[in-house]
Coordinates of C-alpha atoms and ligand atoms in Angstrom, one line a residue:
M1 CA -44.2 4.5 -19.2
K2 CA -42.7 6.7 -21.6
N3 CA -44.5 9.8 -21.0
K4 CA -42.5 9.9 -17.9
W5 CA -39.4 11.3 -19.7
K6 CA -39.6 14.8 -21.1
I7 CA -37.6 15.8 -24.2
L8 CA -36.6 19.1 -25.2
I9 CA -35.8 19.8 -29.0
V10 CA -34.0 23.2 -29.8
D11 CA -33.6 24.2 -33.4
D12 CA -33.9 27.0 -35.3
D13 CA -35.2 25.0 -38.0
L14 CA -38.9 24.9 -37.8
S15 CA -40.0 22.4 -39.9
I16 CA -37.5 20.1 -38.3
L17 CA -39.0 21.2 -34.6
R18 CA -42.4 20.4 -35.7
S19 CA -41.7 16.9 -37.5
Y20 CA -39.8 15.7 -34.5
Q21 CA -42.1 16.8 -32.1
K22 CA -45.0 15.2 -33.6
Y23 CA -43.3 12.0 -34.2
L24 CA -41.7 11.9 -30.4
E25 CA -45.0 12.7 -29.1
S26 CA -46.7 10.0 -31.0
E27 CA -44.2 7.7 -29.4
G28 CA -45.7 8.7 -25.9
Y29 CA -42.7 11.3 -24.7
T30 CA -43.6 14.6 -23.3
V31 CA -42.1 17.3 -25.9
F32 CA -41.1 21.1 -25.5
T33 CA -39.4 23.0 -28.2
A34 CA -37.2 25.9 -28.1
D35 CA -36.0 27.6 -31.5
D36 CA -32.4 29.1 -30.1
G37 CA -29.9 28.4 -27.5
R38 CA -31.2 31.1 -25.2
A39 CA -34.7 29.9 -25.1
G40 CA -33.7 26.7 -24.9
Y41 CA -31.6 27.5 -21.7
I42 CA -34.6 29.0 -20.1
M43 CA -36.8 25.9 -21.2
I44 CA -34.5 23.5 -19.3
E45 CA -34.5 25.6 -16.5
K46 CA -38.2 25.5 -16.5
E47 CA -38.9 22.1 -17.4
R48 CA -36.0 20.1 -16.2
P49 CA -36.2 17.7 -19.5
D50 CA -34.1 14.4 -19.3
L51 CA -33.0 14.5 -22.6
V52 CA -32.3 17.8 -25.3
L53 CA -32.0 17.3 -28.8
L54 CA -29.8 20.2 -29.5
D55 CA -28.8 22.1 -33.0
I56 CA -25.6 23.1 -33.2
N57 CA -25.7 26.3 -35.4
M58 CA -28.6 28.6 -34.3
P59 CA -28.9 32.4 -34.0
V60 CA -28.5 34.5 -30.7
K61 CA -26.8 31.2 -29.0
S62 CA -25.4 28.4 -30.7
G63 CA -25.9 24.7 -29.0
L64 CA -22.3 24.6 -27.9
D65 CA -22.6 27.8 -25.9
L66 CA -25.7 26.4 -24.5
L67 CA -23.8 23.1 -23.5
A68 CA -21.0 25.3 -22.1
D69 CA -23.4 27.2 -19.9
L70 CA -24.9 24.1 -18.2
N71 CA -21.7 22.5 -17.4
K72 CA -21.1 26.0 -15.7
T73 CA -24.2 26.6 -14.1
F74 CA -25.6 23.2 -13.4
D75 CA -24.6 20.5 -11.0
K76 CA -23.2 17.6 -13.4
K77 CA -25.8 15.5 -12.0
D78 CA -28.5 18.0 -13.2
V79 CA -27.4 18.5 -16.8
P80 CA -29.9 16.8 -19.0
L81 CA -28.6 14.3 -21.5
I82 CA -27.7 16.0 -24.8
I83 CA -28.0 14.8 -28.2
M84 CA -26.5 16.9 -30.7
L85 CA -28.1 17.5 -34.2
T86 CA -25.3 18.5 -36.7
A87 CA -25.7 19.6 -40.1
Y88 CA -23.2 18.1 -42.9
G89 CA -19.6 19.1 -42.5
D90 CA -20.3 19.8 -38.6
L91 CA -17.8 17.3 -37.7
D92 CA -15.2 19.6 -35.7
A93 CA -18.3 21.2 -33.6
A94 CA -19.8 17.6 -33.0
V95 CA -16.4 16.5 -31.4
R96 CA -16.2 19.6 -29.2
A97 CA -19.6 18.9 -28.1
M98 CA -18.9 15.4 -27.2
N99 CA -16.0 16.9 -25.4
L100 CA -18.3 19.1 -23.3
G101 CA -20.1 15.9 -22.4
A102 CA -22.8 15.3 -25.4
Y103 CA -24.1 11.7 -25.2
E104 CA -24.5 11.3 -29.0
F105 CA -24.8 13.3 -32.0
L106 CA -26.9 12.5 -35.1
S107 CA -26.3 14.1 -38.6
K108 CA -29.4 15.7 -40.0
P109 CA -31.6 14.9 -41.6
V110 CA -32.0 12.2 -39.2
P111 CA -34.3 9.1 -40.3
L112 CA -37.0 9.1 -37.7
E113 CA -36.3 5.4 -37.0
K114 CA -32.8 6.3 -36.1
L115 CA -34.3 9.1 -33.8
R116 CA -36.4 6.8 -31.9
S117 CA -33.5 4.3 -31.5
T118 CA -30.9 6.6 -30.3
V119 CA -33.4 8.5 -28.0
E120 CA -34.7 5.1 -26.3
C121 CA -31.1 4.0 -26.0
A122 CA -30.1 7.3 -24.3
L123 CA -32.8 7.2 -21.9
E124 CA -32.2 3.7 -21.0
T125 CA -28.3 4.7 -19.7
L126 CA -30.6 7.4 -17.7
T127 CA -32.6 4.5 -16.1
L128 CA -29.4 2.8 -15.2
K129 CA -27.9 6.1 -13.9
E130 CA -30.7 6.6 -11.5
R131 CA -29.8 3.2 -10.2
V132 CA -26.0 4.0 -10.0
A133 CA -24.6 3.4 -6.6
Y134 CA -21.5 5.3 -7.3
F135 CA -19.6 7.4 -9.9
I136 CA -15.9 7.4 -10.3
E137 CA -14.9 11.2 -10.7
P138 CA -12.5 11.4 -13.4
D139 CA -9.0 12.5 -11.9
N140 CA -5.7 13.3 -13.3
T141 CA -3.9 12.2 -10.8
P142 CA -1.7 9.0 -11.4
F143 CA -3.1 5.7 -9.9
K144 CA -1.7 4.9 -6.3
D145 CA -1.7 1.3 -5.7
T146 CA -2.0 1.2 -1.8
I147 CA -3.6 -0.9 0.7
I148 CA -7.3 -0.6 0.9
G149 CA -9.7 -1.1 3.9
R150 CA -11.2 0.1 6.8
D151 CA -12.5 -2.9 8.7
P152 CA -11.4 -3.0 12.2
L153 CA -9.2 -6.2 11.1
M154 CA -7.4 -3.8 8.7
I155 CA -6.9 -1.2 11.1
D156 CA -5.2 -3.9 13.5
I157 CA -2.6 -4.5 10.5
Y158 CA -1.8 -0.7 10.0
K159 CA -1.3 -0.4 13.7
T160 CA 1.2 -3.5 13.9
I161 CA 3.0 -2.0 10.4
S162 CA 3.4 1.4 12.1
S163 CA 4.8 -0.1 15.0
L164 CA 7.6 -1.7 13.0
K165 CA 9.5 1.7 12.6
G166 CA 12.9 1.7 14.1
N167 CA 13.3 -2.1 14.3
K168 CA 14.5 -4.9 12.2
A169 CA 12.1 -7.6 13.9
T170 CA 11.4 -10.6 11.7
I171 CA 7.6 -10.8 10.4
L172 CA 5.6 -13.7 9.5
V173 CA 2.6 -12.6 7.6
T174 CA -0.4 -15.3 6.8
G175 CA -3.1 -15.7 4.8
E176 CA -5.0 -17.3 2.2
S177 CA -4.0 -16.9 -1.3
G178 CA -4.8 -13.5 -3.0
T179 CA -5.8 -11.8 0.6
G180 CA -2.9 -9.3 0.1
K181 CA 0.2 -10.3 2.0
E182 CA 2.5 -9.1 -0.6
M183 CA 0.9 -5.7 -0.3
V184 CA 1.5 -6.0 3.3
A185 CA 5.1 -6.8 2.8
K186 CA 5.4 -4.0 0.3
A187 CA 3.8 -1.7 3.1
I188 CA 6.0 -2.8 5.8
H189 CA 8.7 -1.5 3.6
E190 CA 7.1 1.6 2.5
N191 CA 6.5 2.7 6.1
T192 CA 10.0 1.8 7.7
V193 CA 12.9 2.2 5.3
P194 CA 11.3 3.1 1.8
E195 CA 14.9 4.1 0.5
E196 CA 16.7 1.0 1.2
P197 CA 16.2 -1.9 -1.2
F198 CA 13.2 -4.3 -1.5
I199 CA 13.8 -7.9 -2.6
A200 CA 11.3 -10.6 -2.8
I201 CA 12.2 -14.3 -3.5
N202 CA 9.8 -17.1 -4.0
C203 CA 11.0 -19.9 -2.3
A204 CA 9.0 -22.4 -4.1
A205 CA 10.1 -21.0 -7.4
V206 CA 14.0 -21.1 -6.7
P207 CA 15.4 -25.0 -7.2
E208 CA 16.4 -26.4 -3.8
N209 CA 20.0 -26.6 -4.6
L210 CA 20.2 -23.0 -5.7
I211 CA 18.3 -21.3 -2.7
E212 CA 21.8 -21.1 -0.8
S213 CA 23.9 -19.3 -3.3
E214 CA 20.9 -17.0 -4.3
L215 CA 20.5 -16.0 -0.4
M216 CA 24.0 -16.4 1.0
G217 CA 26.3 -15.9 -2.5
Y218 CA 29.2 -17.5 -2.9
V219 CA 33.1 -16.9 -3.3
K220 CA 34.9 -17.3 -6.2
G221 CA 36.3 -21.0 -6.5
A222 CA 33.6 -22.2 -4.1
F223 CA 32.5 -25.0 -6.4
T224 CA 32.9 -25.5 -10.2
G225 CA 31.3 -23.0 -12.2
A226 CA 31.9 -20.3 -9.3
N227 CA 34.2 -18.0 -11.6
A228 CA 33.8 -15.0 -9.4
N229 CA 32.2 -13.8 -6.3
R230 CA 28.6 -13.4 -6.1
E231 CA 26.9 -11.3 -3.9
G232 CA 23.5 -12.9 -2.5
K233 CA 20.2 -11.4 -1.7
L234 CA 21.1 -11.2 2.1
E235 CA 23.8 -8.7 1.4
A236 CA 22.1 -6.8 -1.8
V237 CA 19.2 -6.2 0.5
K238 CA 21.3 -3.9 2.8
G239 CA 19.2 -2.2 5.3
G240 CA 16.1 -2.8 3.2
T241 CA 13.4 -5.7 3.2
L242 CA 13.9 -9.3 2.1
V243 CA 10.6 -11.0 1.6
L244 CA 10.6 -15.1 1.6
D245 CA 7.5 -15.8 0.0
E246 CA 5.9 -19.0 0.4
I247 CA 8.1 -19.9 3.4
S248 CA 6.7 -23.3 3.8
E249 CA 8.9 -24.3 0.7
M250 CA 11.8 -23.4 1.8
P251 CA 14.2 -26.7 2.0
Y252 CA 14.4 -28.3 5.2
E253 CA 18.1 -28.5 5.1
F254 CA 18.6 -25.0 4.6
Q255 CA 16.1 -23.9 7.3
T256 CA 18.7 -24.5 10.0
K257 CA 20.8 -22.0 8.3
L258 CA 18.3 -19.2 7.9
L259 CA 17.4 -19.6 11.3
R260 CA 21.1 -19.0 12.1
V261 CA 21.0 -15.7 10.1
I262 CA 17.7 -14.4 11.7
Q263 CA 19.4 -15.3 15.4
E264 CA 22.9 -14.0 14.8
K265 CA 22.4 -11.5 12.1
D266 CA 25.2 -13.2 10.4
F267 CA 26.1 -15.4 7.5
Y268 CA 28.7 -17.1 5.4
P269 CA 28.6 -17.1 1.7
I270 CA 29.3 -20.6 0.4
G271 CA 32.9 -21.2 0.2
A272 CA 33.7 -18.2 2.5
T273 CA 35.9 -18.1 5.7
E274 CA 34.7 -14.7 6.8
K275 CA 31.2 -13.9 8.2
K276 CA 29.1 -11.2 6.5
R277 CA 26.2 -9.1 8.4
F278 CA 23.0 -9.1 7.7
N279 CA 21.4 -5.4 8.4
G280 CA 18.1 -6.1 6.6
R281 CA 14.3 -7.2 7.7
I282 CA 13.1 -10.4 6.7
V283 CA 9.3 -10.8 5.9
A284 CA 8.1 -14.4 5.6
L285 CA 5.0 -14.9 3.7
T286 CA 2.6 -18.2 3.7
N287 CA -0.7 -19.3 2.8
K288 CA -0.2 -22.8 4.5
N289 CA -0.7 -23.5 8.4
L290 CA 3.2 -23.5 9.2
K291 CA 2.2 -25.3 12.9
E292 CA 0.5 -28.1 11.2
L293 CA 3.6 -28.6 9.0
V294 CA 5.8 -28.6 12.0
E295 CA 3.5 -31.1 13.6
K296 CA 4.0 -33.3 10.0
G297 CA 7.7 -32.9 10.4
K298 CA 7.7 -30.5 7.3
F299 CA 8.9 -27.4 8.7
R300 CA 11.3 -27.0 11.3
E301 CA 10.1 -26.0 14.9
D302 CA 12.6 -23.9 16.2
L303 CA 12.5 -21.8 12.8
F304 CA 8.6 -21.5 13.1
Y305 CA 8.9 -20.3 16.8
R306 CA 11.7 -17.6 15.5
L307 CA 9.3 -16.6 12.7
N308 CA 6.0 -16.7 14.8
V309 CA 6.9 -13.8 17.0
I310 CA 5.5 -11.0 15.3
T311 CA 2.7 -12.3 13.1
I312 CA 0.2 -10.3 11.0
S313 CA -2.8 -12.6 9.8
V314 CA -4.4 -11.0 6.7
P315 CA -8.2 -11.7 6.8
P316 CA -9.7 -13.5 3.9
L317 CA -12.3 -10.9 1.8
R318 CA -15.3 -12.7 3.3
N319 CA -14.2 -11.6 6.9
H320 CA -13.9 -7.9 5.8
I321 CA -16.5 -7.5 3.3
S322 CA -17.6 -4.3 4.7
D323 CA -14.1 -2.9 2.6
L324 CA -16.0 -4.4 -0.6
E325 CA -17.2 -1.1 -1.9
M326 CA -13.7 0.7 -1.3
L327 CA -12.1 -2.2 -2.8
I328 CA -14.3 -2.3 -6.0
L329 CA -14.0 1.7 -6.8
H330 CA -10.2 1.4 -6.2
F331 CA -10.3 -1.6 -8.5
I332 CA -12.4 0.2 -11.4
K333 CA -9.8 3.4 -11.0
K334 CA -7.1 0.8 -11.5
A335 CA -8.7 -0.6 -14.5
N336 CA -9.2 2.6 -16.1
F337 CA -5.6 3.6 -15.4
I338 CA -4.0 0.4 -16.4
M339 CA -6.2 -1.3 -19.2
N340 CA -7.3 2.1 -20.2
T341 CA -11.1 1.4 -19.8
S342 CA -13.1 4.5 -19.0
I343 CA -15.9 3.0 -16.4
Q344 CA -17.6 6.2 -14.8
S345 CA -19.9 4.3 -12.4
I346 CA -21.6 1.0 -11.1
T347 CA -25.0 0.1 -9.9
K348 CA -26.3 -0.8 -7.0
E349 CA -27.6 -4.1 -7.8
A350 CA -24.1 -4.8 -9.3
V351 CA -22.5 -3.9 -6.1
D352 CA -25.4 -6.1 -4.0
Y353 CA -24.4 -9.0 -6.3
L354 CA -20.6 -8.6 -5.8
R355 CA -21.5 -8.7 -2.3
S356 CA -23.3 -11.8 -2.2
H357 CA -20.3 -13.5 -3.8
T358 CA -18.0 -15.6 -1.3
W359 CA -14.6 -14.9 -3.1
P360 CA -12.8 -18.0 -2.4
G361 CA -9.9 -16.2 -4.6
N362 CA -10.1 -13.3 -2.2
I363 CA -9.1 -9.6 -3.0
R364 CA -7.1 -11.0 -6.4
E365 CA -10.3 -12.7 -7.5
L366 CA -12.5 -9.4 -7.0
E367 CA -9.5 -7.3 -8.9
N368 CA -9.4 -9.7 -11.7
T369 CA -13.2 -9.7 -11.8
I370 CA -13.8 -5.9 -12.1
Q371 CA -11.0 -5.8 -14.8
R372 CA -12.8 -8.6 -16.7
A373 CA -16.3 -6.4 -16.4
S374 CA -14.5 -3.5 -17.3
I375 CA -13.2 -4.6 -20.2
K376 CA -16.1 -6.1 -21.9
A377 CA -18.6 -3.2 -20.6
K378 CA -20.1 -1.3 -23.5
D379 CA -21.0 1.7 -21.8
K380 CA -19.2 3.4 -19.2
I381 CA -21.3 2.0 -16.6
L382 CA -20.8 -1.6 -14.8
T383 CA -24.3 -3.3 -14.3
R384 CA -25.3 -6.7 -12.8
D385 CA -25.2 -7.9 -16.4
S386 CA -21.4 -7.1 -16.5
F387 CA -20.8 -9.7 -14.0
S388 CA -22.7 -12.4 -15.7
F389 CA -19.7 -14.4 -16.3
L390 CA -19.1 -14.9 -12.3
V391 CA -21.0 -18.2 -11.4
P392 CA -21.9 -18.0 -8.0
E393 CA -21.0 -21.4 -6.3
K394 CA -24.0 -22.9 -5.2
K395 CA -24.5 -24.6 -1.4
E396 CA -25.4 -27.5 -2.9
Q397 CA -22.4 -27.8 -5.2
T398 CA -19.9 -26.9 -2.4
E399 CA -21.7 -29.7 -0.5
Q400 CA -21.3 -32.1 -3.2
K401 CA -17.7 -31.5 -3.8
A402 CA -17.1 -31.8 -0.3
K403 CA -18.7 -35.1 -0.2
H404 CA -16.8 -36.4 -3.4
N405 CA -13.6 -35.5 -1.6
T406 CA -13.9 -38.5 1.1
L407 CA -11.7 -41.2 0.4
D408 CA -14.2 -44.2 -0.2
E409 CA -15.8 -42.2 -3.0
I410 CA -12.7 -41.8 -5.1
V411 CA -12.0 -44.3 -8.0
M412 CA -8.9 -45.7 -8.1
P413 CA -7.0 -48.6 -9.9
E414 CA -7.2 -51.8 -8.0
K415 CA -3.7 -51.9 -6.7
L416 CA -1.6 -48.8 -6.1
T417 CA 2.3 -48.3 -5.8
P418 CA 3.1 -47.1 -2.4
L419 CA 4.7 -43.5 -2.9
R420 CA 7.9 -44.6 -1.5
D421 CA 8.7 -47.4 -4.1
V422 CA 8.0 -44.9 -6.8
E423 CA 10.5 -42.6 -5.2
R424 CA 13.0 -45.2 -4.9
N425 CA 12.4 -46.6 -8.4
Y426 CA 12.5 -42.9 -9.7
I427 CA 15.8 -42.4 -8.2
E428 CA 17.2 -45.6 -9.1
F429 CA 16.1 -45.0 -12.9
V430 CA 17.7 -41.7 -13.1
L431 CA 20.7 -42.8 -11.4
K432 CA 20.9 -45.6 -14.0
Q433 CA 20.7 -42.9 -16.8
T434 CA 23.5 -41.0 -15.5
N435 CA 25.3 -44.0 -15.0
W436 CA 25.6 -43.2 -11.2
H437 CA 26.6 -39.4 -11.7
K438 CA 25.3 -38.4 -8.3
G439 CA 25.7 -34.5 -8.9
K440 CA 24.0 -34.7 -12.3
T441 CA 21.3 -37.2 -10.5
A442 CA 20.7 -34.5 -7.9
E443 CA 20.5 -31.9 -10.2
L444 CA 18.1 -33.6 -12.6
L445 CA 15.9 -34.6 -9.5
G446 CA 15.9 -31.0 -8.2
I447 CA 17.2 -32.2 -4.8
T448 CA 20.4 -31.2 -3.1
R449 CA 23.4 -33.6 -3.3
P450 CA 23.3 -34.7 0.6
T451 CA 19.5 -35.4 0.1
L452 CA 20.5 -37.9 -2.7
D453 CA 23.1 -39.4 -0.5
K454 CA 20.5 -39.9 1.9
R455 CA 18.1 -41.6 -0.1
I456 CA 20.3 -43.7 -1.6
E457 CA 21.3 -45.2 1.8
E458 CA 17.6 -45.3 2.9
F459 CA 16.7 -47.3 0.0
G460 CA 19.8 -49.3 -0.2
L461 CA 20.6 -48.7 -3.6
H462 CA 23.8 -50.0 -5.4
K463 CA 25.3 -49.5 -8.9
D464 CA 25.2 -53.1 -10.5
V465 CA 28.4 -54.2 -11.6
Ligands
ATP501 N1 -6.1 -4.4 1.0 C1 -5.7 -4.2 -0.5 N2 -5.8 -3.1 -1.6 C2 -5.9 -3.0 -2.4 N3 -5.3 -4.1 -3.2 C3 -5.1 -5.2 -2.8 C4 -5.5 -5.3 -1.2 N4 -4.9 -6.7 -1.0 C5 -4.8 -7.2 -2.2 N5 -4.6 -6.3 -3.2 C6 -4.5 -6.6 -4.6 O1 -4.7 -8.0 -4.9 C7 -3.9 -8.7 -5.6 C8 -3.2 -9.5 -4.7 O2 -2.6 -9.6 -3.7 P1 -1.4 -10.1 -3.2 O3 -0.4 -10.3 -4.4 O4 -0.6 -9.2 -2.3 O5 -1.9 -11.5 -2.5 P2 -1.1 -12.7 -1.7 O6 -1.9 -12.6 -0.4 O7 0.1 -12.6 -1.9 O8 -1.6 -13.9 -2.7 P3 -0.7 -15.2 -3.0 O9 -0.8 -16.1 -1.7 O10 -1.6 -15.9 -3.9 O11 0.6 -15.1 -3.6 C9 -2.8 -7.5 -6.0 O12 -3.1 -7.2 -7.2 C10 -2.6 -6.8 -5.0 O13 -2.5 -5.5 -5.6
MG502 MG1 1.7 -13.5 -3.3

C-alpha cells in the first residue's frame, strides 16, 4: 500500500539524506533524493513525488526559494506536500515556509519515529484530498450574505421579487421554519427601496396590548404614561419595508386595524384625531397555514384575502435539494468569515452524507450543521466524520413517533379539567389577587382590556362582596 507513495528528500547533508532514505524505504515508500534546491526542482518535475522533505539552508538554491518557484510554476493542485526540515534556530524561515504553503516543519535532528508519524499523517491528508469534492478558494473580499439557490423554485422567487420594483403591494411570504423567509423579505427590500428604512417586528414577541402603540404610535396624553408623542413603526418606516414576522400571532382584535392600514394606506396613532399616511410596503411572514387558521376562526378572513394577493412560498430545503452544494460552499465561507475557521475543502462522502439527510430544520439547520462541523474540524477539510453528530432520522423512528402521537396512545390522568375551566379559574384568581383592578389584571395576563371584559362577561365572573 505504502509503495504507491513517492517521497523526495532534498538536503545537502548527505548523512541525513542516506539515513532518512534508508528508513523510509524500509517503511515501504519509494524514495528519491537530491542534494540541493535546483536538483530538487528537477527531480520534482521528473518524478512528481507526493511528498517532499525539504531542507531550508542549502547551497545553490535554498528550500524557501524552491518552494517559491513551485508556487509560481506549478498548478496549485500539482504542488507536492512539503515538510520543511529546519536546523535549530531557523524558526523565522520555518514560519515563512508555512506561509508559502508548507504542510509542516520538523526540527533536525528528527527522531525517526517522529519522521514516520509526520509523513504518515501528511499522506493521510493527501488521501483525503483525492476524495475532495470542492475546494474553497480563499478570497479576501468581504463575505456577502445573499440569497443562494439556482433551483427553478428559487428562480421563480427571484422573478416575483424583481417584478415588485415600483409598487408597494403587500406581500405574504410563507414557508416552513428555517427556509429563508426573512432572507426573502430582505431581498425584496434590497431590490426595491434599499435606501429606505427596513423594519422588522415579530408579532409573537410583542405583548398583545403593545402591538397597537408599537405600530401606530401615540400622542401625548393618549393614556397614563404617554408623556410625549411617539412615532410608530408604520411612520418610522417611511417609504421602506415593514416586515411583520409571525403574522398569525397578530392579536385578532388588532387585525381589523391592520386591514384598514393596508386598504386605506393611513392610520390614527392612539389618541390622535388626525390620520397619518403609510407610505411603506408590508411584508408579512408566516410558517403557519393561514387558511386553516381562518377556518378555525383564529385569523380574520378579510385580512387573509388582503394579504394573500402576492404570495411567495419559500420551498423546504428537501424540495430544492439541487441547491445543497451551493449552500454548503456558501456556509463554509460564512463560517470562515464569521467564526474565523479556515476550512478549505469538503469531501465527496461528506457532501453525499449531507444530501441523504432530510433537513427538517431546512436551511437554518444546514447552516448550523456546517458551522458546528467547521469549528470542530481538526484539519482544514470537512469529512464525513466531521458530521458524525448529525443523527439521521430513521424511517422507523419517524413512523413510531407518528404512532405515538395518536390520541389513544398518550397516557393521561383519569380526569382532565376542560381548558375553558382552567381559563376561567385562572382569570378569576388573578382578578382576586389584584382586588379586581382590571387594568393590572389584563396586563398580568398579557391580554387587552376589552378581551378581559369579554371574558368576565362570558364566564359570569363577579367581585365577591
Ligand atoms: N437561500 C438562502 N441562501 C443563503 N442563506 C440562507 C438562505 N435561506 C436561508 N438562509 C439562512 O438560513 C438562516 C435561516 O433563514 P431565515 O431566518 O430567513 O428563515 P425563516 O424562514 O425566517 O425561519 P423562521 O420561520 O424559523 O423564522 C439564516 O441564517 C439565513 O441567512
Ligand atoms: Mg424568521
